[in-house]
Every structure is written in C-alpha cells, then in structure tokens.
PDB file of C-alpha atoms in Angstrom:
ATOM      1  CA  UNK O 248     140.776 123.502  69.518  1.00 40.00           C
ATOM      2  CA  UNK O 249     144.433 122.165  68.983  1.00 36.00           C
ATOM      3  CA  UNK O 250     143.553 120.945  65.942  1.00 37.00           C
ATOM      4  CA  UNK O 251     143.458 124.981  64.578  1.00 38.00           C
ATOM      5  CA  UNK O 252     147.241 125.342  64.494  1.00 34.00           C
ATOM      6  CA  UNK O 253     149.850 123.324  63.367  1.00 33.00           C
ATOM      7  CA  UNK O 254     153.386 122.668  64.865  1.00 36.00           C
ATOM      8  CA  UNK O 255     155.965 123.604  62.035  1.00 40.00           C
ATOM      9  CA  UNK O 256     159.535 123.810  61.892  1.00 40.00           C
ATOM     10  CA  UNK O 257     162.212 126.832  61.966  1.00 42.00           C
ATOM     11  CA  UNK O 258     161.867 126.711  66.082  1.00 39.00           C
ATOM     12  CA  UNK O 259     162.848 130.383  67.637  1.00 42.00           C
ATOM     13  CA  UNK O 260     163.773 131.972  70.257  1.00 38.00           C
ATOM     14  CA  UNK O 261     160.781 134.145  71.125  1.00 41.00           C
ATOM     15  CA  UNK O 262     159.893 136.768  73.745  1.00 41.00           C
ATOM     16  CA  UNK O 263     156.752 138.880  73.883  1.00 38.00           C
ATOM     17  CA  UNK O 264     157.177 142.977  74.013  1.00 41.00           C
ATOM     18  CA  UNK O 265     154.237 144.676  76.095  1.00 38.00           C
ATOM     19  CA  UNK O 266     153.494 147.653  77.266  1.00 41.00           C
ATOM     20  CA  UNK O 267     154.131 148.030  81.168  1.00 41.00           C
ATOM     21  CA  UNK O 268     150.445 149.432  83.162  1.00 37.00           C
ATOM     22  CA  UNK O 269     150.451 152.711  83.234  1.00 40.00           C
ATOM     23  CA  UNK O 270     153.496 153.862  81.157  1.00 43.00           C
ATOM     24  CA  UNK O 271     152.771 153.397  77.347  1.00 37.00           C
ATOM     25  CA  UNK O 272     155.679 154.622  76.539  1.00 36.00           C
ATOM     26  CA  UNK O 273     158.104 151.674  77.609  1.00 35.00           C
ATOM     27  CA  UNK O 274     157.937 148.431  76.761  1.00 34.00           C
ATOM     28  CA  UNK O 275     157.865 145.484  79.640  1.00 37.00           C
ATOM     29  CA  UNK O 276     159.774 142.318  78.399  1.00 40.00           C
ATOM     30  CA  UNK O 277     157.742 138.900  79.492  1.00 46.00           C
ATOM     31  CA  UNK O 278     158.880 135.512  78.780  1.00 47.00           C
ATOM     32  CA  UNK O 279     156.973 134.014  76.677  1.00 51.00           C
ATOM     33  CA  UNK O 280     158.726 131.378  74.676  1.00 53.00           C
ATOM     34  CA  UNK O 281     156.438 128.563  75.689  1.00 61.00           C
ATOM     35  CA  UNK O 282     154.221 130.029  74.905  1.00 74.00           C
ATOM     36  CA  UNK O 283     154.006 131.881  71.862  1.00 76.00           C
ATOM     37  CA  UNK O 284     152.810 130.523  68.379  1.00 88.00           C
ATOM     38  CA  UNK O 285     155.187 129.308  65.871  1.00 91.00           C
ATOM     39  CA  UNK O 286     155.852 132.452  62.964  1.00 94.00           C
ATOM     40  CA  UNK O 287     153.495 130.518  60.419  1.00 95.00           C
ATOM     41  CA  UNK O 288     150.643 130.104  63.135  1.00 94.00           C
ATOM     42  CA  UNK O 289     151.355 134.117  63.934  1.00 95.00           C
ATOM     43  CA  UNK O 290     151.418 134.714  60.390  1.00 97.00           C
ATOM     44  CA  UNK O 291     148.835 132.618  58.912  1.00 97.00           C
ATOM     45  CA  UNK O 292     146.400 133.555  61.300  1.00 96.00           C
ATOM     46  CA  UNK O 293     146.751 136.774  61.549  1.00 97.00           C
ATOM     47  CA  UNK O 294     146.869 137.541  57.081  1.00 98.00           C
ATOM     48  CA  UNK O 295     143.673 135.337  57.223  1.00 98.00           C
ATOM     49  CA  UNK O 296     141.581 137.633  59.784  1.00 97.00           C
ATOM     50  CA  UNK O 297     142.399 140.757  57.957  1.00 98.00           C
ATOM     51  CA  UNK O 298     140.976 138.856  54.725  1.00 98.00           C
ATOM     52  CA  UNK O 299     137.850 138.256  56.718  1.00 97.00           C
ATOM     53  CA  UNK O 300     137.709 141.551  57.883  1.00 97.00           C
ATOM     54  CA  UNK O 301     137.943 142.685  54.522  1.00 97.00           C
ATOM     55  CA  UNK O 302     134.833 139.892  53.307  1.00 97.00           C
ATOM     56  CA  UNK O 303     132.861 141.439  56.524  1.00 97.00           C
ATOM     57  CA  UNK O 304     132.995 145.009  55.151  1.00 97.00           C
ATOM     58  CA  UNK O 305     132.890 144.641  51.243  1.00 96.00           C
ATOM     59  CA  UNK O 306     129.429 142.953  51.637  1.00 96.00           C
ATOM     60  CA  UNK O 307     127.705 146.140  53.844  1.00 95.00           C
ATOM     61  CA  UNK O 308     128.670 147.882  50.742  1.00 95.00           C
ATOM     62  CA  UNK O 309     125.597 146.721  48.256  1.00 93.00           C
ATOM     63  CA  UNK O 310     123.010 147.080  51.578  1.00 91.00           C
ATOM     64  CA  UNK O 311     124.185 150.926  52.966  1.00 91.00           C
ATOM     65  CA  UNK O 312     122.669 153.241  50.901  1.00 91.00           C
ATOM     66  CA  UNK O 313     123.962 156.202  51.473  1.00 93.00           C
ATOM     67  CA  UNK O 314     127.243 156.923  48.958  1.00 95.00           C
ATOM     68  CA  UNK O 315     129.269 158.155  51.879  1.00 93.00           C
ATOM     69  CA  UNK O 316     128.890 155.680  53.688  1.00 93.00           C
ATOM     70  CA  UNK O 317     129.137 152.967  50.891  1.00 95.00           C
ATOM     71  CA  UNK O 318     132.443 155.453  50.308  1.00 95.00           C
ATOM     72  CA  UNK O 319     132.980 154.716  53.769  1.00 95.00           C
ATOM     73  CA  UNK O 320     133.011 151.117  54.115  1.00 96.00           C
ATOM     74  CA  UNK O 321     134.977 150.707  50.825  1.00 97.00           C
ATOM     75  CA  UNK O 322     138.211 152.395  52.454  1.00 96.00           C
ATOM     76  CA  UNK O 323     138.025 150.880  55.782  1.00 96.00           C
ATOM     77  CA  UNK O 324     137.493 147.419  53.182  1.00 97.00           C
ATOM     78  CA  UNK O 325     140.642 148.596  51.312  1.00 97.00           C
ATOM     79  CA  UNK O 326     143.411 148.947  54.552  1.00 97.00           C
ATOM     80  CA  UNK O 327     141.930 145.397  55.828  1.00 97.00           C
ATOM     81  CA  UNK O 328     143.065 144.225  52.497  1.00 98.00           C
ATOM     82  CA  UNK O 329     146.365 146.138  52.172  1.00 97.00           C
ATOM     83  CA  UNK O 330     147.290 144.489  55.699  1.00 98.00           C
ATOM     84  CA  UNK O 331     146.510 140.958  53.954  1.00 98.00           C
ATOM     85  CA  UNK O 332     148.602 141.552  51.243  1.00 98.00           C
ATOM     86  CA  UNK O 333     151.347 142.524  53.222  1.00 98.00           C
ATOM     87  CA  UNK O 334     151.502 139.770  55.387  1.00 98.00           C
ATOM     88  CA  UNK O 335     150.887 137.545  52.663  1.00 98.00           C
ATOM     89  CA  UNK O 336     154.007 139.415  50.994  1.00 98.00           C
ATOM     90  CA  UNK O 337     156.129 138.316  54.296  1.00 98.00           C
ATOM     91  CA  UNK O 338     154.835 134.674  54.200  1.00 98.00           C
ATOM     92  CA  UNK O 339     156.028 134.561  50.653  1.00 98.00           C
ATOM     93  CA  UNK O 340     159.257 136.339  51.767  1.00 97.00           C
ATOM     94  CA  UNK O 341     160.120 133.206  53.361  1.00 96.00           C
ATOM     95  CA  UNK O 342     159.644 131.027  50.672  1.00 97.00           C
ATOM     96  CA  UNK O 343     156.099 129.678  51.781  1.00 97.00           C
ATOM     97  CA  UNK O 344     153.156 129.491  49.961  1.00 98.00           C
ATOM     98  CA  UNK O 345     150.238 131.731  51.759  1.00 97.00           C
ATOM     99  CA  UNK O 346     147.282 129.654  50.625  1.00 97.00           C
ATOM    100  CA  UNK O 347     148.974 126.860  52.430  1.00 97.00           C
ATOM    101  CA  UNK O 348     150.030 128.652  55.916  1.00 97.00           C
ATOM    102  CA  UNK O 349     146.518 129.877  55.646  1.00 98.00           C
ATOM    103  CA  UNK O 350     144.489 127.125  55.373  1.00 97.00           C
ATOM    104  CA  UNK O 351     144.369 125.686  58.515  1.00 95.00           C
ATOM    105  CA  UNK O 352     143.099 129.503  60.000  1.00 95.00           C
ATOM    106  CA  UNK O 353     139.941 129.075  57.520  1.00 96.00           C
ATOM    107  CA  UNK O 354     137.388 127.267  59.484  1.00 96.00           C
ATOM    108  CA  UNK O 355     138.258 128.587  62.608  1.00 95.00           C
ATOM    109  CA  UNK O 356     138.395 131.766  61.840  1.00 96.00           C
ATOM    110  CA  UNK O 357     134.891 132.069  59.850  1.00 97.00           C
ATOM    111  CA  UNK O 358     133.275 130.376  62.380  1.00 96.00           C
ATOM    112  CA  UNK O 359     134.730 133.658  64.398  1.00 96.00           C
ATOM    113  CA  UNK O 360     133.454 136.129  61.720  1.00 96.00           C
ATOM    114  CA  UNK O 361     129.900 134.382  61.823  1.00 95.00           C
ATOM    115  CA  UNK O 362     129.516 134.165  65.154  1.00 95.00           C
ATOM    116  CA  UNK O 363     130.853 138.416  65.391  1.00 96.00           C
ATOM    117  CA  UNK O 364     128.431 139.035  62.172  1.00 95.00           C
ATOM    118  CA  UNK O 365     125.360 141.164  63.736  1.00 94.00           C
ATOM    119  CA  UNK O 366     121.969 141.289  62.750  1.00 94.00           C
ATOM    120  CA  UNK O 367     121.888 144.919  61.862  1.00 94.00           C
ATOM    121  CA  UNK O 368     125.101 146.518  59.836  1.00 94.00           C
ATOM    122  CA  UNK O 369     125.830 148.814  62.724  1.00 95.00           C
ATOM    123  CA  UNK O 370     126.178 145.931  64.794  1.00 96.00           C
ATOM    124  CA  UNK O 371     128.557 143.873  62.407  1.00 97.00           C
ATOM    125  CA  UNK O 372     130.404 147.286  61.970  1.00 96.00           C
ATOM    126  CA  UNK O 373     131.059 147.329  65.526  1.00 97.00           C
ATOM    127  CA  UNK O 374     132.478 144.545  65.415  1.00 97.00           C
ATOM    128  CA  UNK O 375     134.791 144.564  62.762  1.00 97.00           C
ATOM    129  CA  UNK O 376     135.917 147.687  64.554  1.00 96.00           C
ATOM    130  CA  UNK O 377     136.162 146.281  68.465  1.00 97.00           C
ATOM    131  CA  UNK O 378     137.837 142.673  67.378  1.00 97.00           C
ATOM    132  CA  UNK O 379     140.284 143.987  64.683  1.00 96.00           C
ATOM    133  CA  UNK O 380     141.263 146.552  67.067  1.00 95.00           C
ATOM    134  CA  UNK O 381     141.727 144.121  69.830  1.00 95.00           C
ATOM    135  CA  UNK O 382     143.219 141.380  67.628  1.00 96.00           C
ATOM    136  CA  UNK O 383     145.739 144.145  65.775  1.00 95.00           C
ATOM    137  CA  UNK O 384     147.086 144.758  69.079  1.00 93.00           C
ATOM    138  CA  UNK O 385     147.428 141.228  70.002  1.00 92.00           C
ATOM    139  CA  UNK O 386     149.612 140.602  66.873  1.00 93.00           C
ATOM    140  CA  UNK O 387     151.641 143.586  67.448  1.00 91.00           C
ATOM    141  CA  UNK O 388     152.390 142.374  71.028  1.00 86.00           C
ATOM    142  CA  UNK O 389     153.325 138.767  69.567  1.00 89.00           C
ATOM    143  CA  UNK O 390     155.446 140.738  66.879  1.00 89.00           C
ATOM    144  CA  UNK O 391     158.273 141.015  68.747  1.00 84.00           C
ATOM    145  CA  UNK O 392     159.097 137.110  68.858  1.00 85.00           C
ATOM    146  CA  UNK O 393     159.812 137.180  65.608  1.00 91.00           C
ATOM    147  CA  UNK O 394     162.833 139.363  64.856  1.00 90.00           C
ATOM    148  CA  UNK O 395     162.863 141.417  61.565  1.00 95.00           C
ATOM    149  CA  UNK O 396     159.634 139.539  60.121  1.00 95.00           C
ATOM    150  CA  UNK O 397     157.758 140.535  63.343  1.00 93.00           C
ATOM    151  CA  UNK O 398     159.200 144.395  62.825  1.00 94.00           C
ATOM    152  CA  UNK O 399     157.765 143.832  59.239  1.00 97.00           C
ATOM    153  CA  UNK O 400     154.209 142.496  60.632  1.00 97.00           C
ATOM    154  CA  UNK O 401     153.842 145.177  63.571  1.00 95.00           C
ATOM    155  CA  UNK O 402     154.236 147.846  60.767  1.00 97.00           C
ATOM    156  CA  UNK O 403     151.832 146.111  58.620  1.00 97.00           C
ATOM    157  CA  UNK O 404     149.310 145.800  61.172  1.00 96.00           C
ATOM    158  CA  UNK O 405     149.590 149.171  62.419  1.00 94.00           C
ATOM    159  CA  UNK O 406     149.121 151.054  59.491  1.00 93.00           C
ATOM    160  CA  UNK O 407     146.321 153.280  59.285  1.00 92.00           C
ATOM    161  CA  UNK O 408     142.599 150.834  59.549  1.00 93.00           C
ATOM    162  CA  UNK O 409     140.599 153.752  57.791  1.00 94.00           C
ATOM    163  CA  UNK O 410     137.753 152.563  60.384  1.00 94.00           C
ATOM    164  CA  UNK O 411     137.276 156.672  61.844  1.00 93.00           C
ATOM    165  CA  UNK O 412     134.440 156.930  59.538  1.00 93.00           C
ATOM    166  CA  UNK O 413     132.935 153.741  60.658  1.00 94.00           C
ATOM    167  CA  UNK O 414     133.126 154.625  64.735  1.00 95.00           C
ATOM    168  CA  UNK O 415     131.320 158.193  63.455  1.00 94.00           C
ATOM    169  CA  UNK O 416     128.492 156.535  61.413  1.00 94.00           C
ATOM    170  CA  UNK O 417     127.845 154.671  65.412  1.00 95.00           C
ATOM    171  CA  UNK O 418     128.515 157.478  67.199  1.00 95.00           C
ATOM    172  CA  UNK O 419     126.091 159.067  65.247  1.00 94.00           C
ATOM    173  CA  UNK O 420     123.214 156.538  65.732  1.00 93.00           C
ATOM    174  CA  UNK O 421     123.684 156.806  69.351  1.00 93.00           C
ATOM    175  CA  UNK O 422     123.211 159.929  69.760  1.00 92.00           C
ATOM    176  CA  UNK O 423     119.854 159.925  68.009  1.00 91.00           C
ATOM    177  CA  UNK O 424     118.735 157.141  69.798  1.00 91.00           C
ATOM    178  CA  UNK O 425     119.005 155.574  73.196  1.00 89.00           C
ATOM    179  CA  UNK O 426     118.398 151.990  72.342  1.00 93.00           C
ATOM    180  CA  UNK O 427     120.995 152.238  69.881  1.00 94.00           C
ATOM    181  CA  UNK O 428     123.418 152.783  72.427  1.00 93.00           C
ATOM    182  CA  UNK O 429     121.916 150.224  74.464  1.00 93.00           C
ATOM    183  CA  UNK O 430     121.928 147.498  72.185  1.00 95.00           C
ATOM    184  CA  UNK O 431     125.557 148.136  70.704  1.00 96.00           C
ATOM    185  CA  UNK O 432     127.068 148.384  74.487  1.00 95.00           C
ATOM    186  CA  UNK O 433     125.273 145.137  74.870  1.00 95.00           C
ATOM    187  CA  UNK O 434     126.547 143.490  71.488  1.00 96.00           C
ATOM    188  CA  UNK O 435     130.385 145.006  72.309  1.00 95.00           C
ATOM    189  CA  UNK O 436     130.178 142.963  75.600  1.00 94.00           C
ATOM    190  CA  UNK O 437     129.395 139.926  73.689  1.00 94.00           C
ATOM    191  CA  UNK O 438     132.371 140.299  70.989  1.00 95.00           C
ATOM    192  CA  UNK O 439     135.129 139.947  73.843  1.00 95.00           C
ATOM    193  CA  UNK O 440     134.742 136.553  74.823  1.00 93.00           C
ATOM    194  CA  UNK O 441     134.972 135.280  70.753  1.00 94.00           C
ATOM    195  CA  UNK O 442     137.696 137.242  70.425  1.00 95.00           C
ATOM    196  CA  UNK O 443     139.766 136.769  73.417  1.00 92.00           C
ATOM    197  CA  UNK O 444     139.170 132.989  72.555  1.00 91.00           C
ATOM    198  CA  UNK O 445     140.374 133.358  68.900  1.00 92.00           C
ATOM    199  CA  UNK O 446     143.671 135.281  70.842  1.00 90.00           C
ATOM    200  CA  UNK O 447     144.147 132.196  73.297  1.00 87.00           C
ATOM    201  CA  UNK O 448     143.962 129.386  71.120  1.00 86.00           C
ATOM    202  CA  UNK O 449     146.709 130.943  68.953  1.00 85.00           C
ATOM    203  CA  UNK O 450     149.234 130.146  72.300  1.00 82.00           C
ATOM    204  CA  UNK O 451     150.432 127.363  72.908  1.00 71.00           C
ATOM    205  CA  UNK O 452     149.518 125.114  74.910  1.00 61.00           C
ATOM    206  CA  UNK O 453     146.309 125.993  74.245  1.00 57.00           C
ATOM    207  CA  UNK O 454     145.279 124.693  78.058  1.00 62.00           C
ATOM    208  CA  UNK O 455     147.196 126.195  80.034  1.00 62.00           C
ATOM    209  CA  UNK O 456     148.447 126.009  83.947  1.00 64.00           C
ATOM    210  CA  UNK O 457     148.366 128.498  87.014  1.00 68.00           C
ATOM    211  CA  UNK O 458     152.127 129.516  85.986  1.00 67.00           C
ATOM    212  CA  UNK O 459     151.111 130.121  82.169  1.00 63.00           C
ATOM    213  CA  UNK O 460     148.413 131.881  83.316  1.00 65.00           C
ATOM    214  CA  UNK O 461     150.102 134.851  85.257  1.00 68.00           C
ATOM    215  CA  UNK O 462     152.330 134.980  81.929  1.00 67.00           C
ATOM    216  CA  UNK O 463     148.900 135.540  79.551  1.00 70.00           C
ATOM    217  CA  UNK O 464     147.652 137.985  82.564  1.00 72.00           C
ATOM    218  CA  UNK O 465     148.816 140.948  81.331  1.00 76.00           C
ATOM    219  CA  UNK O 466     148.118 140.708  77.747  1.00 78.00           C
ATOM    220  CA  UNK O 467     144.716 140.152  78.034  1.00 84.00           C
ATOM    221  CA  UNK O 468     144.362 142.935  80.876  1.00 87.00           C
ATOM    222  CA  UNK O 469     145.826 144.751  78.106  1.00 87.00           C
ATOM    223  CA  UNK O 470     143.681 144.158  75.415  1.00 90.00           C
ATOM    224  CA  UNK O 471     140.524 144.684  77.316  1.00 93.00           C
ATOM    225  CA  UNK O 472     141.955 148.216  78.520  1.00 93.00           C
ATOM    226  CA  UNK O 473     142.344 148.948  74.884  1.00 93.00           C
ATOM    227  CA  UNK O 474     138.929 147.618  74.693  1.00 95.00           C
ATOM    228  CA  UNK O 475     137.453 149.539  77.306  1.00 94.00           C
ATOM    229  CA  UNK O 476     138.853 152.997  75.928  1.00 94.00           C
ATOM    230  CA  UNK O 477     137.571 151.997  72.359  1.00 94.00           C
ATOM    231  CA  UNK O 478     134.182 151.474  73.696  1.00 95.00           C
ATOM    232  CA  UNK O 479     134.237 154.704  75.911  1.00 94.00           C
ATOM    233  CA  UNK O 480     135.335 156.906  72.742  1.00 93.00           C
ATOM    234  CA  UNK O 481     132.082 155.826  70.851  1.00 94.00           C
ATOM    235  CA  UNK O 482     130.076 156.251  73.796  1.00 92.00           C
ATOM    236  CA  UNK O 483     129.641 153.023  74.792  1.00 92.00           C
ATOM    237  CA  UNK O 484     129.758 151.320  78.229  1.00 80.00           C
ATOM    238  CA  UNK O 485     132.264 148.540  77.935  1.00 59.00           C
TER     239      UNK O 485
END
C-alpha cells in the first residue's frame, strides 16, 4: 500500500482542523503533522477521485432512460468535474504538472471505483453519493494543513455536488419496494470499509501505532457520523 503515495519535497508544517463531537460549530485543533499527507499526495489524490467520480456517473447516462434522470446524472457528472478542474487549477498554481501528481492515484484509486461500482445503477449511485460524501469531508478536514492552497481546496470541494436528485431517484425506489431498501442498506455497509481504506492509506505512516491511532480516532468517528446521517436521510439503516 506504500507504494500509492510518494514522498515529495516542499515539507510543511501541518495541523488537521476538525470538528469537536457535538458542537459543529467550532473547530477542535489535533496534531497531526506526522501524520498528514504531503500537499501533492492531498492534492493528487483527491483531483483524481473527483475525475472518477465524474467517469462513474457519465457512463449511467447512456443506460437510465428516463430524460430526467439522464438530466439528472449529467449535473451531478458536471460538479464532480468542476471540483477536478479546480484542483487541477491549484496543482498547476504551483507550478506542477497535474497528469504527473496524478498518476501515482490512478491504479489505486480505480481499483476503489471498481470495487464501489454496483451491479444495478442504483447501487453504483449510492455509492458515488456515500464515498464522495465521506471522502469530501475527509479532504476538507486535511485542508487545513495546507495554508491558503488548503482554503482554496476546502472551497473547491465543498461546492455544491448536485447529487439531491440522485439521493431522491433512491429514496424513491425504497419506498416502492422493501428489498430495495434492503439491499442498498446492505451495499452502503459494504462501501465504508473501501473507503475508509482509500482515507487511511493517504496518512502517513500508512501502519500506524497505538499513539497514531487515538490521533486518526476522531476523524474516522467523524466520517462515519456523517455517514450514518447520510444513510438515515435516504432511509437507510447505516
């Protein structure tokens, strides 16, 4: 798994802004510094997934046939690829080429988008919508190691995901049918261990000790809180 990410230079300073439990409002400083990603890792990564993401939804265009839903999928498509040109405007902001900070994310990560892809498009919809949701916020918490450029990246990645229509199309499949909702709280239980992986082998070190591990704690209690509401909004049993 090491072999994902590669050590660059421009070392920095780097502290990790979270929410505190119970009061979203405030943000609980954590140190983090050894363990947070270098700004190409956090950057390459993070440009390529929304590039996947946007792959993942463009092809459930051709199969849906239903224009409003085709309409559907084609804007939640579009704001996946709007955040991967912005990021890839902030790699190239700092003089890199994208393609290049990128690269070593591609395997990886579309092993990650195959093994998320369901059989059915409601299922791959789902997922799209539970691990970009729980990766965006992942990347937003990382953001603010990264002074200015993080700012930059936290407002990328938290503009608007267009994915509303998406949650309604499963929401509405649901409610017709019982082992709909079965089989998609099933399949959202299976997306959190790829994901949380995908999150974890971003740190470094990527094995990490009983002291690194109270550090990650609250992230990842985080993101599956976040996960848990997501799931319960749709209907779903997380």
């Amino acid at each position: 798994m090491a072999r994902w990410f590669f050590k660059r230079a421009r070392p920095a300073a780097r502290t990790l802004s979270l929410r505190s439990r119970g009061d979203a409002g405030n943000a609980q400083r954590v140190a983090f510094e050894a363990l947070a990603p270098d700004i190409d890792t956090f950057l390459g990564q993070a440009a390529y997934l929304q590039l996947g993401y946007f792959e993942t939804l463009s092809e459930l265009i051709a199969p849906t046939p239903e224009l409003s839903q085709k309409e559907s999928l084609s804007l939640a498509a579009g704001a996946a690829l709007l955040k991967h040109r912005g990021l890839v405007g902030l790699i190239r902001g700092r003089g890199d080429d994208a393609l290049d900070i990128m690269l070593p994310f591609r395997e990886p990560l579309d092993a990650f988008r195959r093994a998320t892809h369901g059989a059915r498009p409601l299922e791959t919809m789902l997922s799209v919508h539970i691990t970009a949701g729980m990766l965006d916020d992942f990347y937003v918490a990382l953001s603010s190691s990264y002074g200015e450029t993080g700012r930059e990246a936290a407002a990328i990645l938290g503009a608007d995901h267009d994915r509303q229509a998406l949650v309604d199309m499963i929401v509405a499949a649901i409610d017709s049918d019982d082992d709909w909702r079965a089989l998609l709280a099933m399949w959202g239980r299976r997306l959190v261990g790829d994901t949380l992986l995908i999150a974890r082998a971003a740190l470094r070190p990527t094995t990490l000790d009983a002291a690194d591990e109270q550090k990650v704690e609250p992230v990842f209690s985080d993101l599956l809180a976040a996960h848990s509401r997501r799931m319960g909004a749709m209907g779903l049993d997380a």
